[in-house]
């Protein structure tokens, strides 16, 4: 970065060296007494020299992390069009409840007599999930969405094996499904058979019909799909797969778009995972925590994995072992009985919203996405006609012959103060830009975002290519060599040679 000032700082945005670069030998922020002499039992493995930790004062450490936090753009800083999967605002009351004494310090090894309230909470949450989906059973232990997919597929595999249908090894997966779907099917031993999308962005019914046969185990449909569209033919798809002897898996990661309005069980779904962290509370940007309970139909309920909660009179207990189960659990997927922190957040979210509130949530999520779609479709290009669900999808056709790519456009959004949207996904759309505003953004925030998108689209069409190719220009660091950074990361703190700056 070019230094226009003596210090390299810009305004009150300070250059921030690594702690190792700031450290000085002998400097310390705290004094500790010399440890008592002890005889090492490590022999030749004992460390023979001091650890090269940086020497820092307390103000240096406090200022370093404070300055880093100021550069961390998050949902508390501004609008994220990345949506519910990765980043959305959630009521703070959920975080307060999960930290309450008696909930925040639970341990999975506690005796059942000391965790009756926790078991009741799991049972209550399971009841909510069954009612919202119209399904008779739910496995609470899956730890994330993809884990829930595997749970549903293992239930299908167990049911087929139980019925002497071991030859059914083919799983039909539409191109518009989440990418984890084919991976989960393959991990469960199925052969993945893709189904193309039609011009409307939905499953091509004729192509689907042609794939059916007596070796088909089932299909995995994401609904609403990754193009942000509701699969209008879902009831017919379910009927067709059932008639062929297979089972119908629905990826419920986008349940927040239909919760309170549609019960998947009424559509013919046999199993569906629900991302608690996405639909009901904390998103999982950064890898966790997540929770993916999987609801099951009558046909599959007997195969739900261990452990599960049952109520005996006014007490609750966990069924932990196959010999204690009344049904035919396919096994166990997790050491303990689920992600308790996410259970608490989800039930807090449900109780604070109530039935009507959850219906309002899905309505607002869809309304906000359609507001963006309708407001931008005259300057950007939407690949499919009609209204969308909770995500507004554009392609890069409006950038044709401008010299600006989807990536360039996204980088320019950073200069406008917005985190870029999902790019190049779904794969069925060229140069995809997928925008999910979620239900929590107000009209003013959406209007500001729409205004910025219109401004950038008009600048691109006007030939202002430098604005995009050099973006971001207003951040502490300019555009990096992302390929070099990924393939040749420099993981050290000594000063770099000029030709290595990009890779950093």
CSV table of C-alpha atoms in Angstrom, one decimal:
chain,number,residue,atom,x,y,z
A,1,UNK,CA,0.0,0.0,0.0
A,2,UNK,CA,1.3,3.5,-0.9
A,3,UNK,CA,2.2,5.5,2.2
A,4,UNK,CA,1.0,9.1,1.8
A,5,UNK,CA,1.7,9.9,5.4
A,6,UNK,CA,4.8,9.7,7.6
A,7,UNK,CA,3.3,6.9,9.6
A,8,UNK,CA,1.4,5.2,6.9
A,9,UNK,CA,-1.9,5.9,8.8
A,10,UNK,CA,-4.9,7.3,7.0
A,11,UNK,CA,-7.0,9.6,9.2
A,12,UNK,CA,-7.6,7.6,12.3
A,13,UNK,CA,-7.3,4.3,10.5
A,14,UNK,CA,-3.9,3.1,11.7
A,15,UNK,CA,-1.5,0.7,9.9
A,16,UNK,CA,-1.4,-2.4,12.0
A,17,UNK,CA,1.8,-4.5,12.2
A,18,UNK,CA,1.6,-8.1,13.5
A,19,UNK,CA,2.2,-8.5,17.2
A,20,UNK,CA,5.5,-10.3,16.4
A,21,UNK,CA,6.6,-7.2,14.4
A,22,UNK,CA,5.7,-4.9,17.4
A,23,UNK,CA,7.4,-7.1,20.0
A,24,UNK,CA,10.6,-6.1,21.8
A,25,UNK,CA,12.8,-8.4,23.9
A,26,UNK,CA,12.4,-7.8,27.6
A,27,UNK,CA,9.1,-5.9,27.3
A,28,UNK,CA,6.1,-7.3,29.2
A,29,UNK,CA,2.6,-6.4,30.2
A,30,UNK,CA,2.6,-8.4,33.4
A,31,UNK,CA,5.1,-9.5,36.0
A,32,UNK,CA,4.9,-13.1,37.2
A,33,UNK,CA,7.0,-14.7,40.0
A,34,UNK,CA,9.8,-17.0,38.9
A,35,UNK,CA,8.5,-20.6,38.9
A,36,UNK,CA,9.9,-23.0,41.4
A,37,UNK,CA,12.7,-25.2,40.1
A,38,UNK,CA,11.3,-28.6,39.0
A,39,UNK,CA,13.0,-31.6,37.5
A,40,UNK,CA,11.9,-32.2,34.0
A,41,UNK,CA,10.7,-35.7,33.0
A,42,UNK,CA,11.0,-35.0,29.3
A,43,UNK,CA,14.7,-36.0,29.0
A,44,UNK,CA,16.1,-35.1,25.6
A,45,UNK,CA,12.7,-33.9,24.5
A,46,UNK,CA,12.8,-30.9,26.8
A,47,UNK,CA,12.9,-27.5,25.1
A,48,UNK,CA,16.4,-26.1,25.3
A,49,UNK,CA,15.8,-22.5,24.4
A,50,UNK,CA,13.2,-19.8,25.1
A,51,UNK,CA,9.9,-19.5,23.1
A,52,UNK,CA,10.2,-16.6,20.7
A,53,UNK,CA,7.0,-14.9,21.9
A,54,UNK,CA,6.7,-11.1,21.3
A,55,UNK,CA,7.4,-8.8,24.2
A,56,UNK,CA,4.5,-6.4,24.5
A,57,UNK,CA,3.1,-3.9,26.9
A,58,UNK,CA,-0.6,-4.1,27.9
A,59,UNK,CA,-1.5,-0.9,25.9
A,60,UNK,CA,0.1,-2.4,22.8
A,61,UNK,CA,-2.0,-5.6,23.1
A,62,UNK,CA,-5.3,-3.8,23.9
A,63,UNK,CA,-4.8,-1.3,21.0
A,64,UNK,CA,-3.8,-4.0,18.6
A,65,UNK,CA,-6.9,-6.1,19.0
A,66,UNK,CA,-9.2,-3.0,19.2
A,67,UNK,CA,-7.8,-1.8,15.9
A,68,UNK,CA,-8.3,-5.3,14.3
A,69,UNK,CA,-11.9,-5.3,15.6
A,70,UNK,CA,-12.5,-2.0,13.8
A,71,UNK,CA,-11.6,-3.6,10.5
A,72,UNK,CA,-13.8,-6.6,11.0
A,73,UNK,CA,-17.0,-5.9,9.0
A,74,UNK,CA,-19.9,-7.9,10.5
A,75,UNK,CA,-23.7,-7.9,10.7
A,76,UNK,CA,-23.5,-5.4,13.6
A,77,UNK,CA,-21.6,-3.0,11.2
A,78,UNK,CA,-23.8,-3.1,8.2
A,79,UNK,CA,-25.9,-5.0,5.6
A,80,UNK,CA,-24.8,-8.4,4.5
A,81,UNK,CA,-26.5,-9.7,1.3
A,82,UNK,CA,-25.1,-13.1,2.0
A,83,UNK,CA,-28.2,-14.0,3.9
A,84,UNK,CA,-29.4,-16.4,6.5
A,85,UNK,CA,-26.9,-19.1,5.7
A,86,UNK,CA,-23.9,-17.0,6.6
A,87,UNK,CA,-24.7,-13.7,8.1
A,88,UNK,CA,-28.0,-12.2,9.3
A,89,UNK,CA,-29.1,-10.3,12.4
A,90,UNK,CA,-30.7,-12.4,15.2
A,91,UNK,CA,-32.4,-11.1,18.3
A,92,UNK,CA,-30.0,-10.7,21.2
A,93,UNK,CA,-32.4,-12.3,23.6
A,94,UNK,CA,-31.5,-15.7,22.1
A,95,UNK,CA,-27.8,-15.2,23.1
A,96,UNK,CA,-28.9,-14.0,26.6
A,97,UNK,CA,-31.0,-17.0,27.2
A,98,UNK,CA,-28.4,-19.5,26.1
A,99,UNK,CA,-26.0,-18.0,28.7
A,100,UNK,CA,-28.4,-18.3,31.6
A,101,UNK,CA,-27.1,-20.3,34.6
A,102,UNK,CA,-28.3,-23.9,34.4
A,103,UNK,CA,-28.2,-23.8,30.5
A,104,UNK,CA,-24.8,-22.3,29.7
A,105,UNK,CA,-23.0,-24.7,32.1
A,106,UNK,CA,-24.7,-28.0,31.2
A,107,UNK,CA,-22.5,-31.0,30.7
A,108,UNK,CA,-23.5,-34.0,28.5
A,109,UNK,CA,-22.2,-36.4,31.1
A,110,UNK,CA,-24.5,-35.2,33.9
A,111,UNK,CA,-27.0,-37.7,35.4
A,112,UNK,CA,-30.4,-37.5,33.9
A,113,UNK,CA,-31.9,-36.5,37.2
A,114,UNK,CA,-30.0,-33.2,37.1
A,115,UNK,CA,-30.9,-32.3,33.5
A,116,UNK,CA,-34.7,-32.9,33.4
A,117,UNK,CA,-35.2,-29.3,32.3
A,118,UNK,CA,-32.8,-29.7,29.4
A,119,UNK,CA,-34.4,-32.9,28.3
A,120,UNK,CA,-37.8,-31.2,28.4
A,121,UNK,CA,-36.4,-28.4,26.3
A,122,UNK,CA,-35.2,-30.9,23.7
A,123,UNK,CA,-38.6,-32.6,23.7
A,124,UNK,CA,-40.5,-29.3,23.3
A,125,UNK,CA,-38.2,-28.2,20.5
A,126,UNK,CA,-38.8,-31.6,18.7
A,127,UNK,CA,-42.5,-31.1,19.1
A,128,UNK,CA,-42.3,-27.6,17.5
A,129,UNK,CA,-40.3,-29.0,14.6
A,130,UNK,CA,-42.7,-31.9,14.0
A,131,UNK,CA,-45.7,-29.5,14.0
A,132,UNK,CA,-44.0,-26.9,11.7
A,133,UNK,CA,-43.1,-29.6,9.2
A,134,UNK,CA,-46.2,-31.9,9.5
A,135,UNK,CA,-43.9,-34.9,10.2
A,136,UNK,CA,-44.3,-37.6,12.9
A,137,UNK,CA,-40.7,-38.0,14.0
A,138,UNK,CA,-37.5,-36.1,14.3
A,139,UNK,CA,-33.8,-37.0,15.0
A,140,UNK,CA,-32.3,-34.2,17.1
A,141,UNK,CA,-28.7,-35.3,17.2
A,142,UNK,CA,-27.3,-34.3,13.7
A,143,UNK,CA,-24.7,-31.6,14.3
A,144,UNK,CA,-25.2,-29.6,11.1
A,145,UNK,CA,-27.1,-29.4,7.8
A,146,UNK,CA,-24.9,-31.9,5.9
A,147,UNK,CA,-24.9,-34.1,9.0
A,148,UNK,CA,-28.7,-34.0,8.8
A,149,UNK,CA,-28.6,-35.0,5.1
A,150,UNK,CA,-26.5,-38.0,6.0
A,151,UNK,CA,-29.0,-38.9,8.7
A,152,UNK,CA,-31.9,-38.9,6.3
A,153,UNK,CA,-30.0,-40.9,3.7
A,154,UNK,CA,-29.0,-43.5,6.3
A,155,UNK,CA,-32.6,-43.8,7.3
A,156,UNK,CA,-33.6,-44.4,3.7
A,157,UNK,CA,-30.8,-46.9,3.3
A,158,UNK,CA,-31.9,-48.7,6.4
A,159,UNK,CA,-35.5,-48.8,5.3
A,160,UNK,CA,-34.5,-50.1,1.8
A,161,UNK,CA,-32.3,-52.8,3.3
A,162,UNK,CA,-35.0,-53.8,5.8
A,163,UNK,CA,-37.4,-54.3,2.8
A,164,UNK,CA,-34.9,-56.4,0.8
A,165,UNK,CA,-34.3,-53.5,-1.6
A,166,UNK,CA,-30.5,-53.5,-1.4
A,167,UNK,CA,-30.2,-53.1,-5.2
A,168,UNK,CA,-31.6,-49.6,-5.0
A,169,UNK,CA,-28.4,-47.6,-5.1
A,170,UNK,CA,-29.1,-44.6,-7.4
A,171,UNK,CA,-29.9,-41.2,-5.9
A,172,UNK,CA,-31.4,-38.5,-8.1
A,173,UNK,CA,-30.1,-35.0,-7.4
A,174,UNK,CA,-31.2,-31.9,-9.3
A,175,UNK,CA,-28.6,-29.5,-10.6
A,176,UNK,CA,-30.2,-26.8,-8.6
A,177,UNK,CA,-29.7,-28.6,-5.3
A,178,UNK,CA,-27.2,-27.6,-2.6
A,179,UNK,CA,-23.7,-28.9,-3.3
A,180,UNK,CA,-23.7,-30.9,-0.1
A,181,UNK,CA,-26.5,-33.1,-1.4
A,182,UNK,CA,-24.5,-35.2,-3.9
A,183,UNK,CA,-21.6,-35.3,-1.5
A,184,UNK,CA,-23.8,-36.7,1.2
A,185,UNK,CA,-25.4,-39.3,-1.1
A,186,UNK,CA,-21.9,-40.4,-2.2
A,187,UNK,CA,-20.7,-40.6,1.4
A,188,UNK,CA,-23.7,-42.9,2.1
A,189,UNK,CA,-22.7,-45.2,-0.8
A,190,UNK,CA,-25.3,-44.1,-3.3
A,191,UNK,CA,-24.5,-43.4,-7.0
A,192,UNK,CA,-25.4,-39.8,-7.7
A,193,UNK,CA,-27.5,-39.2,-10.9
A,194,UNK,CA,-28.0,-35.5,-11.7
A,195,UNK,CA,-31.3,-34.1,-13.0
A,196,UNK,CA,-31.1,-31.0,-15.2
A,197,UNK,CA,-33.1,-27.8,-14.6
A,198,UNK,CA,-35.6,-26.5,-17.1
A,199,UNK,CA,-35.8,-22.9,-18.5
A,200,UNK,CA,-37.8,-21.9,-15.4
A,201,UNK,CA,-35.0,-22.9,-13.1
A,202,UNK,CA,-36.9,-25.8,-11.7
A,203,UNK,CA,-36.5,-29.6,-12.0
A,204,UNK,CA,-37.1,-30.8,-15.6
A,205,UNK,CA,-40.0,-33.2,-15.1
A,206,UNK,CA,-39.5,-35.1,-18.3
A,207,UNK,CA,-35.8,-35.6,-17.6
A,208,UNK,CA,-36.7,-36.7,-14.0
A,209,UNK,CA,-39.3,-39.2,-15.3
A,210,UNK,CA,-36.8,-40.7,-17.7
A,211,UNK,CA,-34.4,-41.3,-14.8
A,212,UNK,CA,-36.8,-43.4,-12.8
A,213,UNK,CA,-36.3,-47.2,-12.5
A,214,UNK,CA,-36.3,-50.1,-10.1
A,215,UNK,CA,-32.7,-49.2,-9.0
A,216,UNK,CA,-33.6,-45.7,-7.8
A,217,UNK,CA,-33.4,-45.3,-4.0
A,218,UNK,CA,-34.8,-41.8,-3.9
A,219,UNK,CA,-34.3,-38.1,-4.8
A,220,UNK,CA,-32.9,-35.1,-3.0
A,221,UNK,CA,-34.6,-31.9,-3.7
A,222,UNK,CA,-33.7,-28.5,-2.3
A,223,UNK,CA,-36.8,-26.4,-1.9
A,224,UNK,CA,-36.8,-23.4,-2.3
A,225,UNK,CA,-33.9,-24.3,-4.6
A,226,UNK,CA,-30.6,-22.6,-4.9
A,227,UNK,CA,-32.0,-20.3,-7.6
A,228,UNK,CA,-34.3,-18.8,-5.0
A,229,UNK,CA,-37.3,-20.5,-6.6
A,230,UNK,CA,-40.1,-22.6,-5.2
A,231,UNK,CA,-40.3,-26.0,-6.9
A,232,UNK,CA,-43.9,-25.8,-8.0
A,233,UNK,CA,-44.0,-29.4,-9.1
A,234,UNK,CA,-42.9,-30.8,-5.7
A,235,UNK,CA,-46.1,-32.8,-5.1
A,236,UNK,CA,-45.9,-34.4,-8.5
A,237,UNK,CA,-42.2,-35.2,-8.0
A,238,UNK,CA,-42.9,-36.8,-4.6
A,239,UNK,CA,-45.7,-38.9,-6.1
A,240,UNK,CA,-43.5,-40.1,-9.0
A,241,UNK,CA,-40.6,-41.1,-6.8
A,242,UNK,CA,-42.9,-43.0,-4.4
A,243,UNK,CA,-44.6,-44.8,-7.3
A,244,UNK,CA,-41.1,-45.8,-8.5
A,245,UNK,CA,-40.4,-47.3,-5.0
A,246,UNK,CA,-38.0,-44.6,-3.9
A,247,UNK,CA,-38.0,-42.0,-1.0
A,248,UNK,CA,-38.2,-38.3,-1.1
A,249,UNK,CA,-35.5,-36.3,0.7
A,250,UNK,CA,-36.0,-32.5,0.9
A,251,UNK,CA,-33.0,-30.2,1.7
A,252,UNK,CA,-34.6,-27.9,4.3
A,253,UNK,CA,-31.7,-25.4,4.5
A,254,UNK,CA,-34.0,-22.8,3.0
A,255,UNK,CA,-36.9,-23.5,5.4
A,256,UNK,CA,-36.8,-19.9,6.6
A,257,UNK,CA,-38.5,-19.0,3.3
A,258,UNK,CA,-41.6,-21.2,3.9
A,259,UNK,CA,-41.8,-21.7,7.7
A,260,UNK,CA,-45.3,-21.2,9.0
A,261,UNK,CA,-46.8,-21.3,5.5
A,262,UNK,CA,-46.0,-24.8,4.1
A,263,UNK,CA,-45.6,-28.1,5.9
A,264,UNK,CA,-43.2,-30.3,3.9
A,265,UNK,CA,-45.0,-33.4,5.2
A,266,UNK,CA,-48.1,-32.4,3.3
A,267,UNK,CA,-46.1,-32.3,0.1
A,268,UNK,CA,-45.0,-35.9,0.3
A,269,UNK,CA,-41.6,-35.4,1.9
A,270,UNK,CA,-40.1,-38.5,3.7
A,271,UNK,CA,-37.2,-36.8,5.4
A,272,UNK,CA,-35.8,-33.3,5.7
A,273,UNK,CA,-33.0,-31.7,7.7
A,274,UNK,CA,-33.6,-28.2,9.3
A,275,UNK,CA,-30.7,-25.9,9.8
A,276,UNK,CA,-31.7,-24.6,13.3
A,277,UNK,CA,-28.8,-22.1,13.1
A,278,UNK,CA,-30.1,-20.7,9.9
A,279,UNK,CA,-33.9,-20.7,10.1
A,280,UNK,CA,-34.4,-20.0,13.8
A,281,UNK,CA,-31.3,-18.3,15.1
A,282,UNK,CA,-27.6,-17.8,14.8
A,283,UNK,CA,-26.1,-18.2,11.3
A,284,UNK,CA,-23.0,-20.3,11.0
A,285,UNK,CA,-20.6,-18.1,9.1
A,286,UNK,CA,-17.1,-19.3,9.9
A,287,UNK,CA,-18.0,-23.0,10.4
A,288,UNK,CA,-20.2,-23.2,13.4
A,289,UNK,CA,-22.0,-23.8,15.6
A,290,UNK,CA,-24.7,-25.6,13.7
A,291,UNK,CA,-27.5,-28.0,14.3
A,292,UNK,CA,-29.4,-30.1,11.7
A,293,UNK,CA,-32.3,-32.0,13.2
A,294,UNK,CA,-33.9,-34.3,10.6
A,295,UNK,CA,-37.7,-34.9,10.5
A,296,UNK,CA,-38.9,-38.3,9.3
A,297,UNK,CA,-42.1,-39.7,7.8
A,298,UNK,CA,-44.0,-42.7,9.1
A,299,UNK,CA,-42.1,-44.9,6.6
A,300,UNK,CA,-38.7,-43.9,8.0
A,301,UNK,CA,-39.5,-43.0,11.7
A,302,UNK,CA,-38.6,-46.5,13.0
A,303,UNK,CA,-35.0,-46.0,11.8
A,304,UNK,CA,-34.2,-42.7,13.6
A,305,UNK,CA,-30.7,-42.8,15.2
A,306,UNK,CA,-29.9,-42.9,18.8
A,307,UNK,CA,-30.0,-41.2,21.2
A,308,UNK,CA,-33.5,-39.8,21.6
A,309,UNK,CA,-35.6,-38.4,24.4
A,310,UNK,CA,-38.7,-40.2,25.6
A,311,UNK,CA,-41.2,-39.1,28.3
A,312,UNK,CA,-42.2,-41.5,31.1
A,313,UNK,CA,-44.9,-40.0,33.1
A,314,UNK,CA,-43.6,-36.6,34.3
A,315,UNK,CA,-40.0,-37.6,33.8
A,316,UNK,CA,-37.7,-37.6,30.7
A,317,UNK,CA,-35.0,-40.0,29.8
A,318,UNK,CA,-32.6,-40.7,27.0
A,319,UNK,CA,-32.7,-43.9,25.0
A,320,UNK,CA,-28.9,-44.5,24.4
A,321,UNK,CA,-28.6,-48.2,23.4
A,322,UNK,CA,-30.2,-50.3,20.6
A,323,UNK,CA,-31.4,-52.8,23.1
A,324,UNK,CA,-33.5,-50.1,24.9
A,325,UNK,CA,-35.2,-48.9,21.7
A,326,UNK,CA,-38.7,-50.0,20.7
A,327,UNK,CA,-37.9,-49.4,17.0
A,328,UNK,CA,-35.0,-50.1,14.7
A,329,UNK,CA,-32.5,-47.2,15.0
A,330,UNK,CA,-29.8,-47.4,12.3
A,331,UNK,CA,-27.1,-46.5,14.9
A,332,UNK,CA,-25.6,-43.5,16.3
A,333,UNK,CA,-24.1,-40.4,14.5
A,334,UNK,CA,-22.7,-38.4,17.4
A,335,UNK,CA,-21.2,-38.9,20.8
A,336,UNK,CA,-23.9,-37.1,22.6
A,337,UNK,CA,-27.5,-36.0,22.0
A,338,UNK,CA,-27.2,-32.8,20.0
A,339,UNK,CA,-26.0,-29.2,20.0
A,340,UNK,CA,-27.6,-27.9,23.2
A,341,UNK,CA,-26.6,-24.3,22.6
A,342,UNK,CA,-28.4,-24.2,19.3
A,343,UNK,CA,-31.4,-26.0,20.8
A,344,UNK,CA,-31.8,-23.2,23.4
A,345,UNK,CA,-31.4,-20.5,20.8
A,346,UNK,CA,-33.9,-22.1,18.5
A,347,UNK,CA,-36.6,-22.6,21.2
A,348,UNK,CA,-36.0,-19.0,22.4
A,349,UNK,CA,-36.5,-17.8,18.9
A,350,UNK,CA,-39.7,-19.8,18.4
A,351,UNK,CA,-41.2,-18.8,21.7
A,352,UNK,CA,-40.5,-15.2,21.3
A,353,UNK,CA,-42.0,-15.1,17.8
A,354,UNK,CA,-44.9,-17.6,18.3
A,355,UNK,CA,-46.7,-19.2,15.4
A,356,UNK,CA,-47.9,-15.9,13.9
A,357,UNK,CA,-44.4,-14.4,14.2
A,358,UNK,CA,-42.7,-17.3,12.4
A,359,UNK,CA,-45.2,-16.9,9.5
A,360,UNK,CA,-44.4,-13.2,9.5
A,361,UNK,CA,-40.7,-14.0,9.3
A,362,UNK,CA,-40.9,-16.0,6.2
A,363,UNK,CA,-43.2,-13.4,4.6
A,364,UNK,CA,-40.8,-10.6,5.3
A,365,UNK,CA,-37.8,-12.6,4.0
A,366,UNK,CA,-39.6,-13.2,0.7
A,367,UNK,CA,-40.9,-9.7,0.5
A,368,UNK,CA,-37.5,-8.2,1.0
A,369,UNK,CA,-35.9,-10.4,-1.7
A,370,UNK,CA,-38.6,-9.5,-4.2
A,371,UNK,CA,-38.2,-5.8,-3.4
A,372,UNK,CA,-34.6,-6.1,-4.5
A,373,UNK,CA,-35.4,-8.2,-7.6
A,374,UNK,CA,-38.1,-5.8,-8.7
A,375,UNK,CA,-36.0,-2.7,-8.0
A,376,UNK,CA,-32.9,-3.8,-10.0
A,377,UNK,CA,-34.2,-5.9,-12.9
A,378,UNK,CA,-34.2,-2.9,-15.2
A,379,UNK,CA,-30.5,-2.3,-14.8
A,380,UNK,CA,-29.3,-5.9,-13.9
A,381,UNK,CA,-30.5,-9.2,-15.5
A,382,UNK,CA,-32.5,-11.9,-13.8
A,383,UNK,CA,-32.1,-15.3,-15.4
A,384,UNK,CA,-35.6,-16.5,-14.6
A,385,UNK,CA,-39.0,-14.7,-14.8
A,386,UNK,CA,-41.5,-14.2,-12.1
A,387,UNK,CA,-41.2,-13.5,-8.3
A,388,UNK,CA,-38.5,-15.2,-6.2
A,389,UNK,CA,-38.6,-16.7,-2.7
A,390,UNK,CA,-36.0,-15.4,-0.1
A,391,UNK,CA,-33.1,-14.9,-2.6
A,392,UNK,CA,-32.9,-12.5,-5.6
A,393,UNK,CA,-30.8,-14.0,-8.4
A,394,UNK,CA,-29.1,-12.1,-11.1
A,395,UNK,CA,-26.6,-13.2,-13.8
A,396,UNK,CA,-23.8,-11.3,-15.6
A,397,UNK,CA,-25.6,-10.7,-18.9
A,398,UNK,CA,-25.9,-7.0,-18.0
A,399,UNK,CA,-22.1,-6.8,-17.9
A,400,UNK,CA,-21.6,-8.2,-21.4
A,401,UNK,CA,-19.0,-6.2,-23.4
A,402,UNK,CA,-18.3,-3.9,-20.4
A,403,UNK,CA,-15.0,-5.5,-19.5
A,404,UNK,CA,-16.3,-5.9,-15.9
A,405,UNK,CA,-16.8,-9.4,-14.4
A,406,UNK,CA,-19.0,-10.6,-11.5
A,407,UNK,CA,-15.8,-10.6,-9.3
A,408,UNK,CA,-15.0,-7.0,-10.3
A,409,UNK,CA,-18.5,-5.9,-9.5
A,410,UNK,CA,-18.4,-7.6,-6.1
A,411,UNK,CA,-15.1,-5.8,-5.3
A,412,UNK,CA,-16.6,-2.5,-6.1
A,413,UNK,CA,-19.4,-3.2,-3.7
A,414,UNK,CA,-16.8,-3.1,-0.9
A,415,UNK,CA,-16.0,0.5,-1.7
A,416,UNK,CA,-19.7,1.3,-1.5
A,417,UNK,CA,-19.7,-0.2,2.1
A,418,UNK,CA,-21.4,-3.5,1.4
A,419,UNK,CA,-20.1,-7.0,1.8
A,420,UNK,CA,-20.4,-8.8,-1.6
A,421,UNK,CA,-23.3,-11.1,-2.2
A,422,UNK,CA,-22.9,-14.9,-3.0
A,423,UNK,CA,-21.0,-15.1,-6.3
A,424,UNK,CA,-20.8,-17.7,-9.1
A,425,UNK,CA,-23.4,-19.8,-7.3
A,426,UNK,CA,-25.7,-21.5,-8.2
A,427,UNK,CA,-23.6,-23.1,-10.9
A,428,UNK,CA,-26.5,-23.4,-13.3
A,429,UNK,CA,-26.4,-19.6,-13.9
A,430,UNK,CA,-23.4,-17.9,-15.6
A,431,UNK,CA,-21.8,-15.2,-13.4
A,432,UNK,CA,-24.4,-15.6,-10.7
A,433,UNK,CA,-25.0,-12.9,-8.1
A,434,UNK,CA,-27.3,-14.3,-5.4
A,435,UNK,CA,-28.6,-11.7,-2.9
A,436,UNK,CA,-30.4,-12.7,0.3
A,437,UNK,CA,-31.4,-9.7,2.4
A,438,UNK,CA,-33.3,-11.8,5.1
A,439,UNK,CA,-36.3,-10.7,7.0
A,440,UNK,CA,-34.5,-8.3,9.4
A,441,UNK,CA,-33.5,-5.6,7.1
A,442,UNK,CA,-35.7,-2.5,6.9
A,443,UNK,CA,-36.8,-0.4,3.9
A,444,UNK,CA,-34.0,2.2,4.4
A,445,UNK,CA,-31.2,-0.3,4.4
A,446,UNK,CA,-32.6,-2.0,1.3
A,447,UNK,CA,-33.0,1.3,-0.5
A,448,UNK,CA,-29.4,2.2,0.2
A,449,UNK,CA,-28.2,-1.1,-1.1
A,450,UNK,CA,-30.4,-0.9,-4.2
A,451,UNK,CA,-29.2,2.6,-4.9
A,452,UNK,CA,-25.6,1.4,-4.8
A,453,UNK,CA,-26.2,-1.5,-7.1
A,454,UNK,CA,-27.9,0.7,-9.6
A,455,UNK,CA,-25.0,3.2,-9.4
A,456,UNK,CA,-22.5,0.5,-10.0
A,457,UNK,CA,-24.5,-1.1,-12.9
A,458,UNK,CA,-24.8,2.2,-14.6
A,459,UNK,CA,-21.0,3.0,-14.1
A,460,UNK,CA,-20.1,-0.4,-15.6
A,461,UNK,CA,-22.3,0.2,-18.7
A,462,UNK,CA,-20.9,3.7,-19.1
A,463,UNK,CA,-17.4,2.2,-19.4
A,464,UNK,CA,-15.9,3.3,-16.1
A,465,UNK,CA,-13.9,0.0,-16.0
A,466,UNK,CA,-11.1,1.3,-13.8
A,467,UNK,CA,-13.5,1.8,-10.9
A,468,UNK,CA,-14.1,-2.0,-11.0
A,469,UNK,CA,-10.7,-3.4,-12.0
A,470,UNK,CA,-8.9,-1.4,-9.3
A,471,UNK,CA,-11.5,-2.0,-6.6
A,472,UNK,CA,-11.5,-2.0,-3.7
A,473,UNK,CA,-9.7,1.3,-3.5
A,474,UNK,CA,-10.9,2.6,-0.1
A,475,UNK,CA,-10.0,-0.3,2.1
A,476,UNK,CA,-6.8,-0.5,4.2
A,477,UNK,CA,-5.5,-3.0,1.7
A,478,UNK,CA,-6.2,-3.0,-2.0
A,479,UNK,CA,-7.1,-6.0,-4.1
A,480,UNK,CA,-4.9,-9.0,-3.3
A,481,UNK,CA,-3.6,-11.7,-5.6
A,482,UNK,CA,-6.1,-14.2,-4.3
A,483,UNK,CA,-4.7,-17.1,-6.2
A,484,UNK,CA,-1.2,-16.5,-4.9
A,485,UNK,CA,-2.6,-16.0,-1.4
A,486,UNK,CA,-4.3,-19.3,-1.5
A,487,UNK,CA,-1.6,-21.3,-3.2
A,488,UNK,CA,1.5,-19.7,-1.8
A,489,UNK,CA,0.5,-18.3,1.6
A,490,UNK,CA,3.3,-16.6,3.5
A,491,UNK,CA,2.9,-17.6,7.1
A,492,UNK,CA,5.6,-15.6,8.8
A,493,UNK,CA,6.1,-12.1,10.3
A,494,UNK,CA,9.5,-11.0,8.9
A,495,UNK,CA,9.3,-8.2,6.3
A,496,UNK,CA,8.5,-9.3,2.8
A,497,UNK,CA,10.3,-8.6,-0.4
A,498,UNK,CA,8.4,-6.3,-2.8
A,499,UNK,CA,7.5,-9.2,-5.2
A,500,UNK,CA,5.9,-11.1,-2.3
A,501,UNK,CA,3.5,-8.4,-1.2
A,502,UNK,CA,0.7,-9.7,-3.4
A,503,UNK,CA,0.9,-13.2,-2.0
A,504,UNK,CA,0.5,-11.8,1.5
